[in-house]
PDB file of C-alpha atoms in Angstrom:
ATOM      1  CA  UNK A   1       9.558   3.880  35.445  1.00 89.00           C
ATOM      2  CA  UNK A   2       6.837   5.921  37.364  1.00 88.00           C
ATOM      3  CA  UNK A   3       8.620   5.973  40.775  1.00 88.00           C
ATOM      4  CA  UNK A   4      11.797   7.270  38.169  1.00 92.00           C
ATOM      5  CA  UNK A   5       9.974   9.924  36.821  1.00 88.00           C
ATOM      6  CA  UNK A   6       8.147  10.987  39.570  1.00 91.00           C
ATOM      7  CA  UNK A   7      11.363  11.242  41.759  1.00 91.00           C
ATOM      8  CA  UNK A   8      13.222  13.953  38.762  1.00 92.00           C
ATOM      9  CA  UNK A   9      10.091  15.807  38.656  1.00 94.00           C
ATOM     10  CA  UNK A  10      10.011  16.007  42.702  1.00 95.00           C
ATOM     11  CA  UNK A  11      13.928  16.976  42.592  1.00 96.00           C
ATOM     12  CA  UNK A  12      12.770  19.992  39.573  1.00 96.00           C
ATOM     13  CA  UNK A  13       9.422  20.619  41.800  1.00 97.00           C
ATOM     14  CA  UNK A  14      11.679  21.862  44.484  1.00 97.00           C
ATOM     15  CA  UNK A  15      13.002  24.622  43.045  1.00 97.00           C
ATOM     16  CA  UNK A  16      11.864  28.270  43.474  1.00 97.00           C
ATOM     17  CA  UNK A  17       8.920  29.662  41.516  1.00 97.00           C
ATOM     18  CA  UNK A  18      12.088  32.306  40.367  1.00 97.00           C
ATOM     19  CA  UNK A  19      13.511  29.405  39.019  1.00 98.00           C
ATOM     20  CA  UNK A  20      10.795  27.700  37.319  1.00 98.00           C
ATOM     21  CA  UNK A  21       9.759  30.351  36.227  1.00 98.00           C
ATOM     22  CA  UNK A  22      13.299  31.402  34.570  1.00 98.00           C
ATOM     23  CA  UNK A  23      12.526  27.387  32.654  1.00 98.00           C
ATOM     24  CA  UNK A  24       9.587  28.837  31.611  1.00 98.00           C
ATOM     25  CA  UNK A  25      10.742  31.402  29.407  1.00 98.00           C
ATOM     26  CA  UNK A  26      13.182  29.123  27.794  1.00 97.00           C
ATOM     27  CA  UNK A  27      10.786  26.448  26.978  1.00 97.00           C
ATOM     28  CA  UNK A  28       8.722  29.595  25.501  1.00 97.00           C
ATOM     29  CA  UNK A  29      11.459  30.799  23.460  1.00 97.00           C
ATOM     30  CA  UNK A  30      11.880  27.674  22.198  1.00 96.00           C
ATOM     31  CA  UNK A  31       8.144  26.488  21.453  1.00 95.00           C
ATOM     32  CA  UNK A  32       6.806  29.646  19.834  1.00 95.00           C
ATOM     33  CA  UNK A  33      10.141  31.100  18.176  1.00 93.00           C
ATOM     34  CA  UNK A  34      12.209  28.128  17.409  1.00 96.00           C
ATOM     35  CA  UNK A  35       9.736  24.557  16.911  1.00 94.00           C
ATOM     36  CA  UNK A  36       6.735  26.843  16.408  1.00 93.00           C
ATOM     37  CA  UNK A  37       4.605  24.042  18.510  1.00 94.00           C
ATOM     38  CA  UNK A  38       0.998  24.169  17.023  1.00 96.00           C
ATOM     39  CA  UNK A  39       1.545  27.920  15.768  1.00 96.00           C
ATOM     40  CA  UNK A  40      -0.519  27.580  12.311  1.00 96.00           C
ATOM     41  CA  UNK A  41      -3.349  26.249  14.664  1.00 97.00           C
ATOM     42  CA  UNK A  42      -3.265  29.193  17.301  1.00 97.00           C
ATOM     43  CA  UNK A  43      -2.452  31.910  14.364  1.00 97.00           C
ATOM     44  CA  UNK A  44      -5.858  30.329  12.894  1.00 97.00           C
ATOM     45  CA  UNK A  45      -7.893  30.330  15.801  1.00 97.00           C
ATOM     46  CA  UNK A  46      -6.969  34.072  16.499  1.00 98.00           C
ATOM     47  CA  UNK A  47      -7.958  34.965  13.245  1.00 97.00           C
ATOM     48  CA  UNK A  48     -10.985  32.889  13.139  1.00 97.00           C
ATOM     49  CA  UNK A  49     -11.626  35.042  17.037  1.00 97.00           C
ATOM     50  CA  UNK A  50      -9.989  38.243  16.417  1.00 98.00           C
ATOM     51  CA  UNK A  51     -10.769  39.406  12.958  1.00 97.00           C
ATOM     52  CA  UNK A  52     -10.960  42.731  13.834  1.00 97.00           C
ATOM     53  CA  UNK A  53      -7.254  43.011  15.303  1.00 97.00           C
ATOM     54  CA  UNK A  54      -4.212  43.638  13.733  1.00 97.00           C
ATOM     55  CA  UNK A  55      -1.949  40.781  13.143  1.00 97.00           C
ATOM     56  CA  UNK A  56       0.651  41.932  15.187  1.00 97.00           C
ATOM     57  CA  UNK A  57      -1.974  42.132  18.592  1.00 98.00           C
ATOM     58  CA  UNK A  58      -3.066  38.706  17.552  1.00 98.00           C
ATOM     59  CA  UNK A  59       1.035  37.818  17.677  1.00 97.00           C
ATOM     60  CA  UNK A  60       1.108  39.109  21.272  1.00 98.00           C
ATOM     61  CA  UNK A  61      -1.906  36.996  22.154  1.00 98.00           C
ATOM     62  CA  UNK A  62       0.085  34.325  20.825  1.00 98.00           C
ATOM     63  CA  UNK A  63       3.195  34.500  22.582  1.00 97.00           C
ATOM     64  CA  UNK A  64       1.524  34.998  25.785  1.00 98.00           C
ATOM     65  CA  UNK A  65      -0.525  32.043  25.559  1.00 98.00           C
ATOM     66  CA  UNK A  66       2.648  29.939  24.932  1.00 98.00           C
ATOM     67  CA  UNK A  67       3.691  31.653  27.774  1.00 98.00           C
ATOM     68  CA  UNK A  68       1.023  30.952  29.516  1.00 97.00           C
ATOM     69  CA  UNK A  69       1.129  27.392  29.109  1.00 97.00           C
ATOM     70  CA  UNK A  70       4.648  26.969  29.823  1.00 98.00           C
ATOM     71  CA  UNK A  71       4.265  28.027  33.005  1.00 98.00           C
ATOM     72  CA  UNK A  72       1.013  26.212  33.610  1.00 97.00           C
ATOM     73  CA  UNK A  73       3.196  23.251  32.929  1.00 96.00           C
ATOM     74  CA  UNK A  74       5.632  24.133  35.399  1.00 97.00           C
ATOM     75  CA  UNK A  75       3.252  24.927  38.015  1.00 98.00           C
ATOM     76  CA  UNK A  76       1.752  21.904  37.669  1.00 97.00           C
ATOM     77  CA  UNK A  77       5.599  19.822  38.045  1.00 97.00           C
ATOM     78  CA  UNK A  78       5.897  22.565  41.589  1.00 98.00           C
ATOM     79  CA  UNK A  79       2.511  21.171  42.633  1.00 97.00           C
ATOM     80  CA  UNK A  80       4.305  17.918  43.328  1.00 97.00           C
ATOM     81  CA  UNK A  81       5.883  18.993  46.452  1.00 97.00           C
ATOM     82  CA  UNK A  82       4.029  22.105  46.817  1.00 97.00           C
ATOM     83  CA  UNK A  83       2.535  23.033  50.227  1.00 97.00           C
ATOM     84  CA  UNK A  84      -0.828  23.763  51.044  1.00 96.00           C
ATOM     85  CA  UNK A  85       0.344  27.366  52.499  1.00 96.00           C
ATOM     86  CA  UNK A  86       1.861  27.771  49.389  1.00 97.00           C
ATOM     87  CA  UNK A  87      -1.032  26.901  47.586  1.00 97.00           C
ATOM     88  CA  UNK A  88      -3.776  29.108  49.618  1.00 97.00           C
ATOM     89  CA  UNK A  89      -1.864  32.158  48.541  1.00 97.00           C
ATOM     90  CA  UNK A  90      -2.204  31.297  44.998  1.00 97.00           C
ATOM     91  CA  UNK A  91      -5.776  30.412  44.420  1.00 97.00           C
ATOM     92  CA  UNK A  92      -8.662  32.659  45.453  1.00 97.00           C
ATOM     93  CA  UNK A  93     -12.294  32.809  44.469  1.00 97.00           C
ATOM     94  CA  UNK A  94     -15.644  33.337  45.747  1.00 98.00           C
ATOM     95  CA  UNK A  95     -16.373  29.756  46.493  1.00 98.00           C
ATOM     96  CA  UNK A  96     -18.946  30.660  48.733  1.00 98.00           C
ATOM     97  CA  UNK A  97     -21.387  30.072  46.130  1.00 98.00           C
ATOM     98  CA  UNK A  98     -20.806  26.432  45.994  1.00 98.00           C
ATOM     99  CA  UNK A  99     -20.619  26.794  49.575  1.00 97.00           C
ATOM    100  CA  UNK A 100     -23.796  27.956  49.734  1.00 97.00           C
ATOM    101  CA  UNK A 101     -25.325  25.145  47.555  1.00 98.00           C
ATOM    102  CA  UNK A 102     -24.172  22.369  49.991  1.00 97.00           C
ATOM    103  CA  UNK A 103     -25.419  23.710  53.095  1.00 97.00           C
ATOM    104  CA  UNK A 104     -29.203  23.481  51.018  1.00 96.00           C
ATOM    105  CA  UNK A 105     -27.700  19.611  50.688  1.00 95.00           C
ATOM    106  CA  UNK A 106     -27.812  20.497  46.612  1.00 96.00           C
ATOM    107  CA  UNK A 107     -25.642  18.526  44.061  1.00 96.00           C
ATOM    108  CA  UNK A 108     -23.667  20.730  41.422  1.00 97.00           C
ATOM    109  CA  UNK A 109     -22.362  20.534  37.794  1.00 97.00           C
ATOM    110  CA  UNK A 110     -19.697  22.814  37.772  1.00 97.00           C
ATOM    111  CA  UNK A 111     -19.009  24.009  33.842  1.00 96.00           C
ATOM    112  CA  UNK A 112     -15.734  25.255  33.152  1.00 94.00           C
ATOM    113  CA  UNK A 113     -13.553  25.709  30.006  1.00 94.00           C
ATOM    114  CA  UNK A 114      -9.980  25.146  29.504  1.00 94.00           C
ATOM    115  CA  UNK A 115      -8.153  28.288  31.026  1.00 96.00           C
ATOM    116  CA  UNK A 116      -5.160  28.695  32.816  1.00 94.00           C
ATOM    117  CA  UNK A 117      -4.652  26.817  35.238  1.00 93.00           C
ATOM    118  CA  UNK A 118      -6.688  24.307  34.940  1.00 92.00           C
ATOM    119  CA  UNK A 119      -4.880  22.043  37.780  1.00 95.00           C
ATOM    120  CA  UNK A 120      -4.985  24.670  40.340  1.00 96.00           C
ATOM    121  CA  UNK A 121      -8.547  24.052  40.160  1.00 93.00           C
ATOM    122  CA  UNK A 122      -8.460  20.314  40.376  1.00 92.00           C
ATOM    123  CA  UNK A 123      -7.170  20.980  43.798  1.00 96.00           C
ATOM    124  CA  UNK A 124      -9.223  23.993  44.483  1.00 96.00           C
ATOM    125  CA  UNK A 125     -12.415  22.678  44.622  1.00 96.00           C
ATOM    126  CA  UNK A 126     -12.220  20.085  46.804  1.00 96.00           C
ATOM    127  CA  UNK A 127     -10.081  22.246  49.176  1.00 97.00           C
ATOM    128  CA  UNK A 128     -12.092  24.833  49.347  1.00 97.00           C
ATOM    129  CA  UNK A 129     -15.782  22.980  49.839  1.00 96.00           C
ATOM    130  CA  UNK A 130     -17.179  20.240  51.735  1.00 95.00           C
ATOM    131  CA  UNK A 131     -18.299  18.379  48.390  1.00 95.00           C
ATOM    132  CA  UNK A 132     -17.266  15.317  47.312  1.00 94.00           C
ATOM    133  CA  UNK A 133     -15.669  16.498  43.888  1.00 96.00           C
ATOM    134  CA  UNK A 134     -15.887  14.304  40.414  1.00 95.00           C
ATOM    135  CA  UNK A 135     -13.625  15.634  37.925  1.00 92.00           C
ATOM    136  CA  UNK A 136     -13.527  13.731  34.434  1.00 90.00           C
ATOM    137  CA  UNK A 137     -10.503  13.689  32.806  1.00 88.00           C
ATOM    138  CA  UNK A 138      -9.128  12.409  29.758  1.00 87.00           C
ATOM    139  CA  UNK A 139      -6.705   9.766  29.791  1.00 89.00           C
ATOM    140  CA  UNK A 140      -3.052  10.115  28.625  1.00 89.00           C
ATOM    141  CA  UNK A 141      -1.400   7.053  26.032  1.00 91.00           C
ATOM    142  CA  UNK A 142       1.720   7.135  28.362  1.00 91.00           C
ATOM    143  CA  UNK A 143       0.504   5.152  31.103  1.00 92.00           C
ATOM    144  CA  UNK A 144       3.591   7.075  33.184  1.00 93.00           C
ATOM    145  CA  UNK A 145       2.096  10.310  32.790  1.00 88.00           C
ATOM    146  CA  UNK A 146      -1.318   9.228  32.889  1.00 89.00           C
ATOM    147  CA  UNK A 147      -0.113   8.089  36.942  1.00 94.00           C
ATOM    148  CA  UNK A 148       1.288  10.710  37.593  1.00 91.00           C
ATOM    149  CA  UNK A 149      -1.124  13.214  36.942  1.00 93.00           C
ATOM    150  CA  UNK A 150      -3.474  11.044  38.817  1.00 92.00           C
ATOM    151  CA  UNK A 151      -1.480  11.286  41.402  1.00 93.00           C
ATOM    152  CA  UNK A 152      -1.184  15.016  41.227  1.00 94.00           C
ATOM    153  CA  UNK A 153      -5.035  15.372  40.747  1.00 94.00           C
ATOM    154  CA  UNK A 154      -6.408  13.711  43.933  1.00 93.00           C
ATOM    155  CA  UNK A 155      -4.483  15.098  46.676  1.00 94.00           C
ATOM    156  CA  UNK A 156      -6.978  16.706  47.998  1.00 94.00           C
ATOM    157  CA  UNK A 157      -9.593  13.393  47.500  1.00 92.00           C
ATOM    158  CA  UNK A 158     -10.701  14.353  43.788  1.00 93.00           C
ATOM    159  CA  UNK A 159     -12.456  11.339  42.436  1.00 93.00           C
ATOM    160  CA  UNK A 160     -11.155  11.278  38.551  1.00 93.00           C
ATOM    161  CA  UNK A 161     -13.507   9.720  36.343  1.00 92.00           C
ATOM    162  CA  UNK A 162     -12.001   8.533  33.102  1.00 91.00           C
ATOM    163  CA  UNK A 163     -13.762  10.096  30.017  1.00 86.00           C
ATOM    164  CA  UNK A 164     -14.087   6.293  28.733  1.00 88.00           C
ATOM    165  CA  UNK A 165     -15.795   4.471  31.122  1.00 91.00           C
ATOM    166  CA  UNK A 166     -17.880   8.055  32.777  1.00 85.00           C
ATOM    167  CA  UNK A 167     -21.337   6.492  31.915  1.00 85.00           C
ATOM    168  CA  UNK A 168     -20.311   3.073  33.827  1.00 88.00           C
ATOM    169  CA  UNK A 169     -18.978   4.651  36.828  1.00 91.00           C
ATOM    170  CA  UNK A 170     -21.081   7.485  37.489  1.00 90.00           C
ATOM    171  CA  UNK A 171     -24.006   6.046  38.881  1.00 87.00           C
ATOM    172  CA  UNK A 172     -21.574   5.318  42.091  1.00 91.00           C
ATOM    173  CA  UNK A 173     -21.999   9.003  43.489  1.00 90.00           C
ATOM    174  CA  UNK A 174     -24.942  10.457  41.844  1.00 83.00           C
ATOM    175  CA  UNK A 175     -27.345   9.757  44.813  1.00 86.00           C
ATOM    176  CA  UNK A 176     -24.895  11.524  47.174  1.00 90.00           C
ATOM    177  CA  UNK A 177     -24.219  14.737  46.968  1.00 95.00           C
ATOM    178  CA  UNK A 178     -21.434  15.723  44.598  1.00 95.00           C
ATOM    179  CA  UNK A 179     -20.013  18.162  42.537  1.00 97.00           C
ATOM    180  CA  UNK A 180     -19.179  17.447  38.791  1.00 96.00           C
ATOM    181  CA  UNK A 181     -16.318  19.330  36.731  1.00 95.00           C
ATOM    182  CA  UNK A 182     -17.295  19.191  33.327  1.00 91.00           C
ATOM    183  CA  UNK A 183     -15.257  20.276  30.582  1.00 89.00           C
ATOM    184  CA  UNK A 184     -18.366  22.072  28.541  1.00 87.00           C
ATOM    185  CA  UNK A 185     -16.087  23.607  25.896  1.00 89.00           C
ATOM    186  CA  UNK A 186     -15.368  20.086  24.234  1.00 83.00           C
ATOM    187  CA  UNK A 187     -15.885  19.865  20.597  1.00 80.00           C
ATOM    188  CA  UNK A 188     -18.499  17.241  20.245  1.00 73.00           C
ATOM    189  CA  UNK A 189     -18.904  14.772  17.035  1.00 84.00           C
ATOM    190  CA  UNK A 190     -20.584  16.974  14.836  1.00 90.00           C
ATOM    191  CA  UNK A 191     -23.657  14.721  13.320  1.00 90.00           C
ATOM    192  CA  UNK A 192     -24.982  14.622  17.360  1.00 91.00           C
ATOM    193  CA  UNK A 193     -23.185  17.781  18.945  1.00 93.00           C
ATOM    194  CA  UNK A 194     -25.170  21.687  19.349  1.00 95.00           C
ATOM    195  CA  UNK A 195     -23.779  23.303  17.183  1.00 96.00           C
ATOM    196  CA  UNK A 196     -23.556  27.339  17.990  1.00 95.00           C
ATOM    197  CA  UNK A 197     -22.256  30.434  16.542  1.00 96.00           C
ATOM    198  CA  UNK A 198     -18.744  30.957  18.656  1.00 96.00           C
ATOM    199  CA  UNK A 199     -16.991  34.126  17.940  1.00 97.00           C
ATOM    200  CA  UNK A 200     -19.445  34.288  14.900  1.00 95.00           C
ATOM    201  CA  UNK A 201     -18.894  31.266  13.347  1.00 96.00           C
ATOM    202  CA  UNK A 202     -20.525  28.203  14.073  1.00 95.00           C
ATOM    203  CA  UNK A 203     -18.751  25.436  15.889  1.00 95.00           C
ATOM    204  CA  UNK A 204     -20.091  22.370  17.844  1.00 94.00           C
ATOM    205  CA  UNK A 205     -19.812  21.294  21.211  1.00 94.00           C
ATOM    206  CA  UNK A 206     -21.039  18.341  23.487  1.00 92.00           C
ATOM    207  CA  UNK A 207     -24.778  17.534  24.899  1.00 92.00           C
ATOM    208  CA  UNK A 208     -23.507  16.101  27.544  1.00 90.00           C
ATOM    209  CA  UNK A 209     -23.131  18.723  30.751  1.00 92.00           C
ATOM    210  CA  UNK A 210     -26.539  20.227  29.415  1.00 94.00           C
ATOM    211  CA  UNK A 211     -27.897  17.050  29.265  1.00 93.00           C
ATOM    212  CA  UNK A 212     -26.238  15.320  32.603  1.00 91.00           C
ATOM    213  CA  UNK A 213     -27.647  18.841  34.485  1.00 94.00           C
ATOM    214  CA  UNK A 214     -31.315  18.504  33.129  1.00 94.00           C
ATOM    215  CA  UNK A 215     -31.154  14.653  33.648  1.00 91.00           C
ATOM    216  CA  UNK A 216     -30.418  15.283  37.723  1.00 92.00           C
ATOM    217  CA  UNK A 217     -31.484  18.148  38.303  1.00 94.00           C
ATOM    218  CA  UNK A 218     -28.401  19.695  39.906  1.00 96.00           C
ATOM    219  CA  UNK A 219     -27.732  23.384  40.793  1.00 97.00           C
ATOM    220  CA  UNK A 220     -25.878  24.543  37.242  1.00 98.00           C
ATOM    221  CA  UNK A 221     -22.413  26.897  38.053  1.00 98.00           C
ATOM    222  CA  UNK A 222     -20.240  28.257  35.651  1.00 98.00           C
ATOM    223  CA  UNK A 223     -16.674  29.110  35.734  1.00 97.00           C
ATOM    224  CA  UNK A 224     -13.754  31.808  35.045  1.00 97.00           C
ATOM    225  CA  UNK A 225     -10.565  31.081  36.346  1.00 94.00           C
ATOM    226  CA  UNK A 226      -7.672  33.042  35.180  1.00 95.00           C
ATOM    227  CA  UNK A 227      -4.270  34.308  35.805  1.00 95.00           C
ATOM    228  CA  UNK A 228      -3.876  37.887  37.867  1.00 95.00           C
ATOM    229  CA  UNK A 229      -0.354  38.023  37.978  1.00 95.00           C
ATOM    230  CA  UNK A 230       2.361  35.400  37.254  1.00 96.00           C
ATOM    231  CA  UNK A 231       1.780  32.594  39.383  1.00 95.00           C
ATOM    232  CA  UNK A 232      -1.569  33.483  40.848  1.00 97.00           C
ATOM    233  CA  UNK A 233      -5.063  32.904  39.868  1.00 97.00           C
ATOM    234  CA  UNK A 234      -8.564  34.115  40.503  1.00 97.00           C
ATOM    235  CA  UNK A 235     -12.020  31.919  40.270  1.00 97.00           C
ATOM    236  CA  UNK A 236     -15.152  33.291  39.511  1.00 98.00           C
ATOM    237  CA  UNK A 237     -18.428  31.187  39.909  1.00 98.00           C
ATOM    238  CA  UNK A 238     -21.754  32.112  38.699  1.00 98.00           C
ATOM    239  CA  UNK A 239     -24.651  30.575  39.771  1.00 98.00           C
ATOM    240  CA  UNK A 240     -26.383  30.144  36.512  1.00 98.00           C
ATOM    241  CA  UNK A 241     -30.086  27.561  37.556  1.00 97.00           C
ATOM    242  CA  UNK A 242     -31.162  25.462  40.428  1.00 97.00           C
ATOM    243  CA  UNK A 243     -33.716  23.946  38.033  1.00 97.00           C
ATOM    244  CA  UNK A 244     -32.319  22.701  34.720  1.00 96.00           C
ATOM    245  CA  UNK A 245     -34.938  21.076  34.209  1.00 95.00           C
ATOM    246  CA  UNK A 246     -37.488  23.609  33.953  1.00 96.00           C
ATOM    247  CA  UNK A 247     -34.771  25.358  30.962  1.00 95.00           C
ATOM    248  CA  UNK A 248     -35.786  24.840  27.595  1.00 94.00           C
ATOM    249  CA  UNK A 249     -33.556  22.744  25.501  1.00 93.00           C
ATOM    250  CA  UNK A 250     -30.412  24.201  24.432  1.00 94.00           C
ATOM    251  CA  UNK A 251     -30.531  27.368  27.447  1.00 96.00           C
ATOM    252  CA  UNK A 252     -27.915  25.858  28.912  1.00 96.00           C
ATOM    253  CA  UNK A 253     -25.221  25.299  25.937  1.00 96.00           C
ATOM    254  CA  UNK A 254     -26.046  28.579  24.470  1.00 96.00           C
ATOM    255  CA  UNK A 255     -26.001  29.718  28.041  1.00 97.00           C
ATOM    256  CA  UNK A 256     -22.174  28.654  28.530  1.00 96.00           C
ATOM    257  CA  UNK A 257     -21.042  29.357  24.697  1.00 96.00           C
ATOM    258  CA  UNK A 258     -21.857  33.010  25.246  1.00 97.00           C
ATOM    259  CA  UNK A 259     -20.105  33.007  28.899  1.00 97.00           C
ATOM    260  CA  UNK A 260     -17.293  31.046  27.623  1.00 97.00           C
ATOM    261  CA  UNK A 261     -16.868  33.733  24.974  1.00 97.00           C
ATOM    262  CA  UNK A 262     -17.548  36.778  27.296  1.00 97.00           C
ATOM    263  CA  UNK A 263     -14.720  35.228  29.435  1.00 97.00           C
ATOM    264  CA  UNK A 264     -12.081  34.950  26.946  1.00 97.00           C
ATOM    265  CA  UNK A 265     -12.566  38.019  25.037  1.00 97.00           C
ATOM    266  CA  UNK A 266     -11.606  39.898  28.828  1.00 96.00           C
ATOM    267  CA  UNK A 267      -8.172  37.298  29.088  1.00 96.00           C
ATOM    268  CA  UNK A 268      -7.546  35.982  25.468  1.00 97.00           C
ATOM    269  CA  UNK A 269      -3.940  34.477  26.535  1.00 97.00           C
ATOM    270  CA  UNK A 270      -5.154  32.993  28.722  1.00 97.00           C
ATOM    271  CA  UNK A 271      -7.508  30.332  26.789  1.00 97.00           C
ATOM    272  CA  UNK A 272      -5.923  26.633  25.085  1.00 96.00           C
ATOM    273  CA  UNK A 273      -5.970  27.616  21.875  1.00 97.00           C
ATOM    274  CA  UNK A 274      -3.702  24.729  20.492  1.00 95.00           C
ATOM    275  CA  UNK A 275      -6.715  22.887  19.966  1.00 92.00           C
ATOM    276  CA  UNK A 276      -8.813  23.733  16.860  1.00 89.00           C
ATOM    277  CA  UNK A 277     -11.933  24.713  17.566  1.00 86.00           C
ATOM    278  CA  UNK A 278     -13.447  24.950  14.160  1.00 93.00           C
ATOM    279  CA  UNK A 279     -11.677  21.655  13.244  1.00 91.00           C
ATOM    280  CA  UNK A 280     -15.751  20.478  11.948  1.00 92.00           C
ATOM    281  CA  UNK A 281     -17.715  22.167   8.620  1.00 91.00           C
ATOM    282  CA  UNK A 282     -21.336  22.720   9.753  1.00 92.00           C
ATOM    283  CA  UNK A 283     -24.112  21.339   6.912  1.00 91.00           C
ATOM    284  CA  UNK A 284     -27.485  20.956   6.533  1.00 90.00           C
ATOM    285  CA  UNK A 285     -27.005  17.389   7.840  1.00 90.00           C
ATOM    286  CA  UNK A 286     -26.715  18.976  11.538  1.00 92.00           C
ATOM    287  CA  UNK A 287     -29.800  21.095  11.421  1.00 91.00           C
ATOM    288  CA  UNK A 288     -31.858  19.373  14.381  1.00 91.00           C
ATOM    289  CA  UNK A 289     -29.251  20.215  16.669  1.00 91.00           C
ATOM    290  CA  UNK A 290     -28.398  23.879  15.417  1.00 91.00           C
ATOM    291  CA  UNK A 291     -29.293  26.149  18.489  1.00 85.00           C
TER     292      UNK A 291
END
């Protein structure tokens, strides 16, 4: 079945951007106008965001976010046969601060959230430093797809850590020098996540890429990567502590909430918002851990 699958997708992967691009729009049409995929969730999270806008700008952030990730999905079927030419044009950034960080032999956790696209920078890490990248992923139920994407994912040597089994295979690379992608937008079980005002109303999220940093004392970077025009994407790192340790407890998360915040206010299409993030009610319960 995988060598089935993968073989259509490579046949669709070689067709123009044009093309793809043209498959785009009709998967749009049909995801935000017709099935309405999610929509009660995205209109939600908008509002929950945006309440100052209009309903009708809060619409156009809609339809360009399904847009958006109809052609992130499509991108990511071209990177199956894409070329690395190809690919250098489309992803730029100012990875000379990670750079910078190996040549002082430094480890780094890497903090990013989940923008558009997210598997451009699988690949443009690794591509575009001398680390040996980590990236944690989550594992998909079709066993297929969950290949595939594996597949797709290390081309350029990622090692993909499965979100399951992260605390039993980590302690392979942490005494090298690494880099760590960490998803630090996650929503985390609210009775042990921080839990943080986000667009002004409190939400939780996990301990873990605040805690991981402090625990190993790695140089702390955060992330913006976003679409410039169709098909092309721009990364922006900030250096945020060589020291975690010497932060106070909570810096960091609070830290990346306001970032991650800061970041998609400037590109709001161009965040997953098919996810809820308010999905948990914050109580009294979860006081110890409200930041």
């Amino acid at each position: 079945m995988y060598h089935l699958l993968y073989g259509a997708l490579y046949l669709l992967s070689l067709l123009p951007f044009k093309v793809l691009y043209g498959i785009s729009d009709c998967i749009h049409f049909i995801m935000y106008r017709v099935v309405g995929y999610r929509k009660e969730v995205v209109m939600n999270n908008l509002r929950i965001a945006f309440p100052e806008k209009l309903e009708e700008e809060r619409k156009k952030i809609a339809s360009e976010f399904y847009s958006n990730l109809c052609d992130s999905f499509l991108e990511t079927v071209k990177m199956i046969s894409m070329t690395d030419k190809t690919f250098a044009r489309r992803l730029n950034g100012n990875f000379e601060v990670l750079n910078e960080l190996y040549a002082t032999d430094m480890s780094v956790h890497l903090h990013s959230g989940h923008f558009f696209n997210l598997e451009y920078m699988n690949w443009g890490v690794p591509r575009n430093t001398s680390f040996d990248t980590l990236g944690v992923y989550m594992p998909i139920t079709n066993k297929t797809f969950d290949r595939l994407m594996l597949t797709i994912r290390k081309r350029y040597n990622s090692i993909m850590l499965s979100a399951f089994t992260f605390r039993a295979t980590f302690h392979q690379y942490k005494n090298s020098q690494y880099l760590l992608e960490l998803a630090a937008d996650q929503a985390g079980f609210p009775s042990t996540a921080y839990w943080l005002p986000f667009f002004g109303k409190l939400a939780p999220f996990v301990t873990g890429p605040e805690k991981s940093s402090r625990l190993n004392n790695t140089a702390v970077v955060f992330v913006h990567f976003y679409k410039v025009k169709r098909g092309y994407y721009q990364a922006d790192f900030k250096l945020i502590t060589k020291t975690p340790r010497e932060t106070a407890r909570g810096f960091l998360t609070k830290a990346y909430v306001s970032y991650l915040e800061e970041c998609i206010r400037k590109t709001p299409a161009n965040y997953l918002w098919s996810h809820r993030r308010w999905k948990w009610a914050y109580n009294e319960a979860y006081q110890k851990n409200l930041l």
